[in-house]
Amino acid sequence: MNIVDLHCDTLSQMLRMEKKGQPQSLYRREGHLDLERMQKSGYLLQCFAAFVFMGKGGNPYEKGKELAQLFEKCMKEYEPYIAPVYQFADLEKNRAAGKLSAMLTIEEGGVLQGSIEKLREFYEYGVRLITLTWNFPNELGYPGAKEETPVPEAFHWQVRGEYPGLTRRGLEMVEAMEELGVVVDVSHLSDAGFWDVANCTHKPFVASHSNARSICGHKRNLTDAQIRSLAEHGGVMGLNFSADFLNDDKSKISLDDFVRHALHIIDVGGEDVLALGSDFDGIETNPALPHCGEMPRLFEAMKNAGITESVIDKIRGENALRVLKAVLK
């Protein structure tokens, strides 16, 4: 078991389906990811995001708690197969017990409502990685996917510089995250926000599910300068499986697109910067790699493109594990 995936939206999809009256089993289910297929592909660790859609109103903090409670419920219900990770040593403990590992994350820093106390509360729930923004401005920063969205008036006092990146509270939150042992994630963050994180962090940070903008021009992807900076900070970026982020013409998607991004990212940032961040259950099904049971095909395509086994091992999990070892307490 050695695959580490830094991002999926399975929790949110499960909760959404259950509220529609369709009970979900994490062991075997429709969708992109379940325990049975993870076992088949040789997973070590899956990061499960508590994703909250801020555009629907309501209380993001309460929605985040609901998803954290679902994660806890799944860990208890499927205890023979999978166990949570709170500190790095838990990975080896779970592996020795023949179990998969799961780490709870947050995708949408607005869940914290700008509160350090709420950060500590979610840390107690088991959260060990936080994506600072999704596609809406929040108390911590400004997103990269929707630059045309005006900054809410309530956040004006916190905006720094001509183009919004991290807010003042966002800088404080990053500092608190590092002190606690929570990984800082810049996927979805504006370019200015990326550089704010790069300039204020003391530990490795990640872009959990982002590709190379030079290969596919989507704003969610990283520029070459950002890839180099991420590498210099000892961080990693998780290869995203969404067709939108792989090819400007997503009607022509194949495994070659995954490999093109991998080769470019390695060329720009080195072999230690690339990891996996599938975005399973949060993206449209990609016919080139439709679910987690097909993961070995990706590594075979990389091998056929000339990427060595040792580098594939780094992409498969070693690079991500290095970052987790450096940050988790």
mmCIF file of C-alpha atoms in Angstrom:
data_model
loop_
_atom_site.group_PDB
_atom_site.id
_atom_site.type_symbol
_atom_site.label_atom_id
_atom_site.label_comp_id
_atom_site.label_asym_id
_atom_site.label_seq_id
_atom_site.Cartn_x
_atom_site.Cartn_y
_atom_site.Cartn_z
ATOM 1 C CA MET A 1 0.000 0.000 0.000
ATOM 2 C CA ASN A 2 1.713 3.206 -1.087
ATOM 3 C CA ILE A 3 -0.654 5.585 -2.963
ATOM 4 C CA VAL A 4 -1.220 8.932 -1.240
ATOM 5 C CA ASP A 5 -3.985 11.157 -2.638
ATOM 6 C CA LEU A 6 -4.134 14.669 -1.198
ATOM 7 C CA HIS A 7 -7.707 15.491 -2.205
ATOM 8 C CA CYS A 8 -11.127 13.970 -2.860
ATOM 9 C CA ASP A 9 -14.685 15.221 -2.314
ATOM 10 C CA THR A 10 -16.201 11.860 -1.390
ATOM 11 C CA LEU A 11 -17.499 13.026 1.997
ATOM 12 C CA SER A 12 -19.497 15.859 0.453
ATOM 13 C CA GLN A 13 -20.901 13.602 -2.245
ATOM 14 C CA MET A 14 -21.905 10.971 0.312
ATOM 15 C CA LEU A 15 -23.650 13.535 2.510
ATOM 16 C CA ARG A 16 -25.464 15.030 -0.478
ATOM 17 C CA MET A 17 -26.695 11.601 -1.615
ATOM 18 C CA GLU A 18 -27.773 10.573 1.871
ATOM 19 C CA LYS A 19 -29.852 13.746 2.200
ATOM 20 C CA LYS A 20 -31.585 12.684 -1.016
ATOM 21 C CA GLY A 21 -32.539 9.411 0.643
ATOM 22 C CA GLN A 22 -29.799 7.339 -1.011
ATOM 23 C CA PRO A 23 -27.774 5.570 1.719
ATOM 24 C CA GLN A 24 -24.039 5.379 1.053
ATOM 25 C CA SER A 25 -21.433 2.741 1.842
ATOM 26 C CA LEU A 26 -17.829 3.881 1.894
ATOM 27 C CA TYR A 27 -16.742 0.305 1.276
ATOM 28 C CA ARG A 28 -18.564 -0.121 -2.038
ATOM 29 C CA ARG A 29 -20.392 2.694 -3.758
ATOM 30 C CA GLU A 30 -21.016 4.412 -7.060
ATOM 31 C CA GLY A 31 -18.791 7.354 -7.737
ATOM 32 C CA HIS A 32 -15.055 7.637 -8.123
ATOM 33 C CA LEU A 33 -13.730 6.279 -4.857
ATOM 34 C CA ASP A 34 -14.469 3.615 -2.245
ATOM 35 C CA LEU A 35 -12.495 1.355 0.069
ATOM 36 C CA GLU A 36 -12.817 -1.752 -2.091
ATOM 37 C CA ARG A 37 -11.227 -0.063 -5.114
ATOM 38 C CA MET A 38 -8.652 1.714 -2.955
ATOM 39 C CA GLN A 39 -7.507 -1.649 -1.653
ATOM 40 C CA LYS A 40 -7.315 -3.005 -5.199
ATOM 41 C CA SER A 41 -5.103 -0.140 -6.367
ATOM 42 C CA GLY A 42 -2.772 -0.202 -3.367
ATOM 43 C CA TYR A 43 -3.628 2.965 -1.441
ATOM 44 C CA LEU A 44 -1.838 4.002 1.717
ATOM 45 C CA LEU A 45 -3.570 7.311 2.513
ATOM 46 C CA GLN A 46 -6.587 9.197 1.206
ATOM 47 C CA CYS A 47 -7.244 12.781 2.275
ATOM 48 C CA PHE A 48 -10.998 13.340 2.620
ATOM 49 C CA ALA A 49 -12.079 16.956 2.212
ATOM 50 C CA ALA A 50 -14.919 18.558 4.119
ATOM 51 C CA PHE A 51 -15.956 20.755 1.184
ATOM 52 C CA VAL A 52 -18.433 23.563 1.849
ATOM 53 C CA PHE A 53 -20.069 25.526 -0.989
ATOM 54 C CA MET A 54 -20.234 29.116 0.269
ATOM 55 C CA GLY A 55 -22.513 30.218 -2.581
ATOM 56 C CA LYS A 56 -25.554 28.509 -1.090
ATOM 57 C CA GLY A 57 -25.742 30.600 2.063
ATOM 58 C CA GLY A 58 -26.246 29.041 5.452
ATOM 59 C CA ASN A 59 -23.584 28.648 8.112
ATOM 60 C CA PRO A 60 -20.300 27.265 6.692
ATOM 61 C CA TYR A 61 -19.019 26.466 10.183
ATOM 62 C CA GLU A 62 -22.011 24.227 10.891
ATOM 63 C CA LYS A 63 -21.702 22.569 7.471
ATOM 64 C CA GLY A 64 -18.043 21.885 8.146
ATOM 65 C CA LYS A 65 -18.901 20.269 11.480
ATOM 66 C CA GLU A 66 -21.532 18.084 9.806
ATOM 67 C CA LEU A 67 -18.936 16.764 7.357
ATOM 68 C CA ALA A 68 -16.391 16.235 10.144
ATOM 69 C CA GLN A 69 -19.001 14.186 11.990
ATOM 70 C CA LEU A 70 -19.635 12.114 8.859
ATOM 71 C CA PHE A 71 -15.890 11.420 8.636
ATOM 72 C CA GLU A 72 -15.863 10.285 12.274
ATOM 73 C CA LYS A 73 -18.901 8.068 11.627
ATOM 74 C CA CYS A 74 -17.189 6.453 8.623
ATOM 75 C CA MET A 75 -14.004 5.802 10.598
ATOM 76 C CA LYS A 76 -16.004 3.961 13.250
ATOM 77 C CA GLU A 77 -18.231 2.070 10.820
ATOM 78 C CA TYR A 78 -15.379 0.893 8.586
ATOM 79 C CA GLU A 79 -12.786 0.429 11.335
ATOM 80 C CA PRO A 80 -11.726 -3.023 10.053
ATOM 81 C CA TYR A 81 -10.565 -1.426 6.785
ATOM 82 C CA ILE A 82 -9.461 2.157 7.447
ATOM 83 C CA ALA A 83 -8.296 4.351 10.333
ATOM 84 C CA PRO A 84 -7.705 8.089 10.772
ATOM 85 C CA VAL A 85 -4.359 9.872 10.762
ATOM 86 C CA TYR A 86 -3.781 12.540 13.419
ATOM 87 C CA GLN A 87 0.013 12.391 13.568
ATOM 88 C CA PHE A 88 2.567 10.991 11.156
ATOM 89 C CA ALA A 89 3.186 7.860 13.229
ATOM 90 C CA ASP A 90 -0.443 6.817 12.672
ATOM 91 C CA LEU A 91 0.357 6.000 9.043
ATOM 92 C CA GLU A 92 2.797 3.259 9.966
ATOM 93 C CA LYS A 93 0.548 2.025 12.763
ATOM 94 C CA ASN A 94 -2.366 1.665 10.335
ATOM 95 C CA ARG A 95 -0.184 0.021 7.696
ATOM 96 C CA ALA A 96 1.110 -2.500 10.236
ATOM 97 C CA ALA A 97 -2.500 -3.327 11.102
ATOM 98 C CA GLY A 98 -3.287 -3.929 7.414
ATOM 99 C CA LYS A 99 -5.539 -0.876 7.210
ATOM 100 C CA LEU A 100 -5.884 2.031 4.837
ATOM 101 C CA SER A 101 -5.333 5.499 6.296
ATOM 102 C CA ALA A 102 -7.613 8.541 6.082
ATOM 103 C CA MET A 103 -6.889 12.187 6.862
ATOM 104 C CA LEU A 104 -9.607 14.802 7.305
ATOM 105 C CA THR A 105 -9.107 18.106 5.484
ATOM 106 C CA ILE A 106 -11.158 21.259 4.858
ATOM 107 C CA GLU A 107 -11.748 22.696 1.391
ATOM 108 C CA GLU A 108 -12.970 26.253 2.059
ATOM 109 C CA GLY A 109 -11.301 28.276 4.770
ATOM 110 C CA GLY A 110 -14.572 30.181 5.229
ATOM 111 C CA VAL A 111 -15.610 27.273 7.469
ATOM 112 C CA LEU A 112 -13.359 28.824 10.131
ATOM 113 C CA GLN A 113 -15.121 32.213 9.890
ATOM 114 C CA GLY A 114 -11.787 33.882 10.616
ATOM 115 C CA SER A 115 -11.617 32.331 14.086
ATOM 116 C CA ILE A 116 -8.426 30.824 15.512
ATOM 117 C CA GLU A 117 -10.606 29.095 18.118
ATOM 118 C CA LYS A 118 -12.596 27.391 15.349
ATOM 119 C CA LEU A 119 -9.283 26.300 13.781
ATOM 120 C CA ARG A 120 -8.363 24.637 17.073
ATOM 121 C CA GLU A 121 -11.810 23.067 17.281
ATOM 122 C CA PHE A 122 -11.477 21.509 13.809
ATOM 123 C CA TYR A 123 -7.976 20.367 14.730
ATOM 124 C CA GLU A 124 -9.563 18.417 17.568
ATOM 125 C CA TYR A 125 -11.979 16.891 15.035
ATOM 126 C CA GLY A 126 -8.881 15.637 13.175
ATOM 127 C CA VAL A 127 -8.394 18.233 10.422
ATOM 128 C CA ARG A 128 -4.755 18.281 9.311
ATOM 129 C CA LEU A 129 -4.894 20.229 6.011
ATOM 130 C CA ILE A 130 -6.922 23.299 5.043
ATOM 131 C CA THR A 131 -7.485 24.720 1.551
ATOM 132 C CA LEU A 132 -7.589 28.433 2.394
ATOM 133 C CA THR A 133 -10.239 29.388 -0.168
ATOM 134 C CA TRP A 134 -12.524 27.748 -2.675
ATOM 135 C CA ASN A 135 -14.047 29.924 -5.427
ATOM 136 C CA PHE A 136 -15.390 32.670 -3.173
ATOM 137 C CA PRO A 137 -13.648 35.339 -1.089
ATOM 138 C CA ASN A 138 -13.630 34.611 2.622
ATOM 139 C CA GLU A 139 -12.104 36.003 5.800
ATOM 140 C CA LEU A 140 -8.716 34.469 4.932
ATOM 141 C CA GLY A 141 -8.178 35.358 1.299
ATOM 142 C CA TYR A 142 -9.237 35.679 -2.272
ATOM 143 C CA PRO A 143 -9.702 32.897 -4.865
ATOM 144 C CA GLY A 144 -7.913 32.503 -8.170
ATOM 145 C CA ALA A 145 -10.768 31.084 -10.239
ATOM 146 C CA LYS A 146 -13.136 34.053 -10.012
ATOM 147 C CA GLU A 147 -11.146 37.267 -10.076
ATOM 148 C CA GLU A 148 -14.194 39.142 -11.362
ATOM 149 C CA THR A 149 -15.987 38.550 -8.058
ATOM 150 C CA PRO A 150 -15.900 41.747 -5.971
ATOM 151 C CA VAL A 151 -14.425 41.536 -2.501
ATOM 152 C CA PRO A 152 -17.285 41.586 0.034
ATOM 153 C CA GLU A 153 -17.463 44.908 1.866
ATOM 154 C CA ALA A 154 -17.112 43.127 5.202
ATOM 155 C CA PHE A 155 -13.587 42.057 4.194
ATOM 156 C CA HIS A 156 -12.388 45.447 2.850
ATOM 157 C CA TRP A 157 -10.582 46.348 6.054
ATOM 158 C CA GLN A 158 -8.427 43.252 5.684
ATOM 159 C CA VAL A 159 -7.382 43.606 2.024
ATOM 160 C CA ARG A 160 -3.674 44.156 1.570
ATOM 161 C CA GLY A 161 -2.092 45.476 -1.625
ATOM 162 C CA GLU A 162 -3.622 46.364 -4.978
ATOM 163 C CA TYR A 163 -4.869 42.858 -5.733
ATOM 164 C CA PRO A 164 -6.294 40.780 -2.897
ATOM 165 C CA GLY A 165 -4.305 37.786 -1.741
ATOM 166 C CA LEU A 166 -4.349 36.770 1.899
ATOM 167 C CA THR A 167 -6.118 39.066 4.327
ATOM 168 C CA ARG A 168 -4.531 40.166 7.572
ATOM 169 C CA ARG A 169 -6.517 37.439 9.304
ATOM 170 C CA GLY A 170 -5.384 34.995 6.630
ATOM 171 C CA LEU A 171 -1.747 35.664 7.518
ATOM 172 C CA GLU A 172 -2.556 35.098 11.183
ATOM 173 C CA MET A 173 -4.404 31.878 10.339
ATOM 174 C CA VAL A 174 -1.459 30.509 8.353
ATOM 175 C CA GLU A 175 0.815 31.186 11.321
ATOM 176 C CA ALA A 176 -1.618 29.418 13.656
ATOM 177 C CA MET A 177 -1.945 26.459 11.290
ATOM 178 C CA GLU A 178 1.819 25.984 11.181
ATOM 179 C CA GLU A 179 2.015 26.200 14.968
ATOM 180 C CA LEU A 180 -0.694 23.536 15.370
ATOM 181 C CA GLY A 181 0.621 21.207 12.674
ATOM 182 C CA VAL A 182 -1.949 21.765 9.921
ATOM 183 C CA VAL A 183 -0.830 21.751 6.275
ATOM 184 C CA VAL A 184 -1.453 25.014 4.385
ATOM 185 C CA ASP A 185 -3.065 24.391 0.975
ATOM 186 C CA VAL A 186 -3.009 27.058 -1.777
ATOM 187 C CA SER A 187 -5.149 25.296 -4.405
ATOM 188 C CA HIS A 188 -7.956 27.706 -5.426
ATOM 189 C CA LEU A 189 -6.072 30.677 -3.958
ATOM 190 C CA SER A 190 -5.354 33.780 -6.066
ATOM 191 C CA ASP A 191 -1.869 34.288 -7.480
ATOM 192 C CA ALA A 192 -1.311 37.094 -4.983
ATOM 193 C CA GLY A 193 -2.445 34.769 -2.218
ATOM 194 C CA PHE A 194 0.022 32.104 -3.354
ATOM 195 C CA TRP A 195 2.890 34.559 -3.038
ATOM 196 C CA ASP A 196 1.639 35.745 0.348
ATOM 197 C CA VAL A 197 1.792 32.137 1.576
ATOM 198 C CA ALA A 198 5.217 31.614 0.011
ATOM 199 C CA ASN A 199 6.511 34.740 1.736
ATOM 200 C CA CYS A 200 5.142 34.003 5.215
ATOM 201 C CA THR A 201 5.421 30.227 5.721
ATOM 202 C CA HIS A 202 8.237 28.500 7.587
ATOM 203 C CA LYS A 203 7.188 24.922 6.765
ATOM 204 C CA PRO A 204 6.380 23.187 3.456
ATOM 205 C CA PHE A 205 2.970 24.014 2.007
ATOM 206 C CA VAL A 206 0.982 22.319 -0.762
ATOM 207 C CA ALA A 207 -1.274 22.872 -3.746
ATOM 208 C CA SER A 208 -3.314 19.759 -3.071
ATOM 209 C CA HIS A 209 -5.073 19.538 -6.462
ATOM 210 C CA SER A 210 -3.549 21.812 -9.114
ATOM 211 C CA ASN A 211 -1.780 21.260 -12.447
ATOM 212 C CA ALA A 212 0.622 23.260 -14.662
ATOM 213 C CA ARG A 213 -0.734 26.459 -16.241
ATOM 214 C CA SER A 214 1.878 26.304 -19.014
ATOM 215 C CA ILE A 215 0.283 23.065 -20.232
ATOM 216 C CA CYS A 216 -3.377 23.970 -19.585
ATOM 217 C CA GLY A 217 -4.209 27.642 -19.143
ATOM 218 C CA HIS A 218 -6.867 27.293 -16.448
ATOM 219 C CA LYS A 219 -6.438 29.873 -13.689
ATOM 220 C CA ARG A 220 -6.592 27.096 -11.089
ATOM 221 C CA ASN A 221 -3.287 25.714 -12.327
ATOM 222 C CA LEU A 222 0.118 26.926 -11.139
ATOM 223 C CA THR A 223 2.537 29.044 -13.145
ATOM 224 C CA ASP A 224 6.096 27.838 -13.626
ATOM 225 C CA ALA A 225 7.303 30.455 -11.131
ATOM 226 C CA GLN A 226 4.848 29.132 -8.565
ATOM 227 C CA ILE A 227 5.925 25.539 -9.183
ATOM 228 C CA ARG A 228 9.562 26.520 -8.631
ATOM 229 C CA SER A 229 8.697 28.409 -5.452
ATOM 230 C CA LEU A 230 6.653 25.482 -4.124
ATOM 231 C CA ALA A 231 9.632 23.194 -4.740
ATOM 232 C CA GLU A 232 12.022 25.620 -3.050
ATOM 233 C CA HIS A 233 9.785 25.559 0.032
ATOM 234 C CA GLY A 234 9.863 21.748 0.091
ATOM 235 C CA GLY A 235 6.180 21.551 -0.838
ATOM 236 C CA VAL A 236 4.229 19.475 -3.325
ATOM 237 C CA MET A 237 1.398 19.860 -5.830
ATOM 238 C CA GLY A 238 -1.172 17.114 -6.338
ATOM 239 C CA LEU A 239 -1.877 16.186 -9.954
ATOM 240 C CA ASN A 240 -5.568 16.967 -10.546
ATOM 241 C CA PHE A 241 -7.559 14.492 -12.681
ATOM 242 C CA SER A 242 -10.187 16.995 -13.888
ATOM 243 C CA ALA A 243 -10.278 17.325 -17.682
ATOM 244 C CA ASP A 244 -10.707 21.106 -17.206
ATOM 245 C CA PHE A 245 -7.236 21.336 -15.686
ATOM 246 C CA LEU A 246 -5.504 18.828 -17.988
ATOM 247 C CA ASN A 247 -6.205 20.059 -21.513
ATOM 248 C CA ASP A 248 -7.592 23.295 -22.957
ATOM 249 C CA ASP A 249 -9.631 21.018 -25.246
ATOM 250 C CA LYS A 250 -11.123 18.565 -22.789
ATOM 251 C CA SER A 251 -12.815 16.602 -25.594
ATOM 252 C CA LYS A 252 -9.403 15.073 -26.362
ATOM 253 C CA ILE A 253 -8.437 13.871 -22.892
ATOM 254 C CA SER A 254 -6.183 10.827 -22.526
ATOM 255 C CA LEU A 255 -3.565 9.557 -20.096
ATOM 256 C CA ASP A 256 -1.037 11.422 -22.246
ATOM 257 C CA ASP A 257 -2.387 14.655 -20.746
ATOM 258 C CA PHE A 258 -1.625 13.450 -17.221
ATOM 259 C CA VAL A 259 1.881 12.537 -18.346
ATOM 260 C CA ARG A 260 2.458 15.887 -20.106
ATOM 261 C CA HIS A 261 1.720 17.729 -16.877
ATOM 262 C CA ALA A 262 3.880 15.345 -14.865
ATOM 263 C CA LEU A 263 6.858 15.740 -17.184
ATOM 264 C CA HIS A 264 6.541 19.530 -17.246
ATOM 265 C CA ILE A 265 6.180 19.846 -13.476
ATOM 266 C CA ILE A 266 9.225 17.624 -12.926
ATOM 267 C CA ASP A 267 11.196 19.624 -15.505
ATOM 268 C CA VAL A 268 10.316 22.939 -13.832
ATOM 269 C CA GLY A 269 10.297 22.034 -10.151
ATOM 270 C CA GLY A 270 12.224 18.784 -9.897
ATOM 271 C CA GLU A 271 11.202 15.249 -9.025
ATOM 272 C CA ASP A 272 10.354 16.069 -5.393
ATOM 273 C CA VAL A 273 7.487 18.508 -6.088
ATOM 274 C CA LEU A 274 4.874 16.286 -7.749
ATOM 275 C CA ALA A 275 2.253 14.267 -5.870
ATOM 276 C CA LEU A 276 -1.375 13.194 -6.456
ATOM 277 C CA GLY A 277 -4.553 15.177 -5.816
ATOM 278 C CA SER A 278 -7.205 13.401 -7.856
ATOM 279 C CA ASP A 279 -10.242 15.530 -6.899
ATOM 280 C CA PHE A 280 -12.294 12.319 -7.191
ATOM 281 C CA ASP A 281 -16.019 12.773 -6.534
ATOM 282 C CA GLY A 282 -15.596 16.515 -6.978
ATOM 283 C CA ILE A 283 -15.086 16.491 -10.748
ATOM 284 C CA GLU A 284 -16.874 15.157 -13.798
ATOM 285 C CA THR A 285 -15.815 11.585 -14.540
ATOM 286 C CA ASN A 286 -12.657 11.631 -16.641
ATOM 287 C CA PRO A 287 -12.889 8.722 -19.113
ATOM 288 C CA ALA A 288 -9.099 8.476 -19.223
ATOM 289 C CA LEU A 289 -9.008 7.598 -15.512
ATOM 290 C CA PRO A 290 -12.589 7.243 -14.281
ATOM 291 C CA HIS A 291 -12.116 5.980 -10.707
ATOM 292 C CA CYS A 292 -9.555 5.015 -8.077
ATOM 293 C CA GLY A 293 -9.514 1.383 -9.195
ATOM 294 C CA GLU A 294 -7.727 2.495 -12.372
ATOM 295 C CA MET A 295 -4.795 4.189 -10.648
ATOM 296 C CA PRO A 296 -2.172 1.621 -11.742
ATOM 297 C CA ARG A 297 -2.821 2.645 -15.360
ATOM 298 C CA LEU A 298 -1.545 6.146 -14.572
ATOM 299 C CA PHE A 299 1.746 4.856 -13.231
ATOM 300 C CA GLU A 300 2.133 2.536 -16.218
ATOM 301 C CA ALA A 301 1.631 5.513 -18.561
ATOM 302 C CA MET A 302 4.298 7.448 -16.658
ATOM 303 C CA LYS A 303 6.687 4.509 -16.919
ATOM 304 C CA ASN A 304 6.046 4.216 -20.665
ATOM 305 C CA ALA A 305 6.886 7.935 -21.008
ATOM 306 C CA GLY A 306 10.308 7.364 -19.487
ATOM 307 C CA ILE A 307 9.679 8.395 -15.893
ATOM 308 C CA THR A 308 11.780 6.106 -13.729
ATOM 309 C CA GLU A 309 10.350 3.791 -11.082
ATOM 310 C CA SER A 310 12.074 5.761 -8.326
ATOM 311 C CA VAL A 311 10.453 9.008 -9.471
ATOM 312 C CA ILE A 312 7.066 7.302 -9.888
ATOM 313 C CA ASP A 313 7.397 6.119 -6.278
ATOM 314 C CA LYS A 314 7.889 9.742 -5.247
ATOM 315 C CA ILE A 315 4.799 10.843 -7.186
ATOM 316 C CA ARG A 316 2.761 7.899 -5.934
ATOM 317 C CA GLY A 317 3.291 8.824 -2.306
ATOM 318 C CA GLU A 318 6.815 9.532 -1.073
ATOM 319 C CA ASN A 319 6.783 13.268 -1.825
ATOM 320 C CA ALA A 320 3.472 13.834 -0.053
ATOM 321 C CA LEU A 321 4.616 11.757 2.929
ATOM 322 C CA ARG A 322 7.740 13.903 3.248
ATOM 323 C CA VAL A 323 5.596 17.012 3.606
ATOM 324 C CA LEU A 324 3.252 15.382 6.110
ATOM 325 C CA LYS A 325 6.208 14.244 8.190
ATOM 326 C CA ALA A 326 7.557 17.802 8.226
ATOM 327 C CA VAL A 327 4.258 19.434 9.238
ATOM 328 C CA LEU A 328 2.162 17.026 11.310
ATOM 329 C CA LYS A 329 2.893 16.849 15.023
#
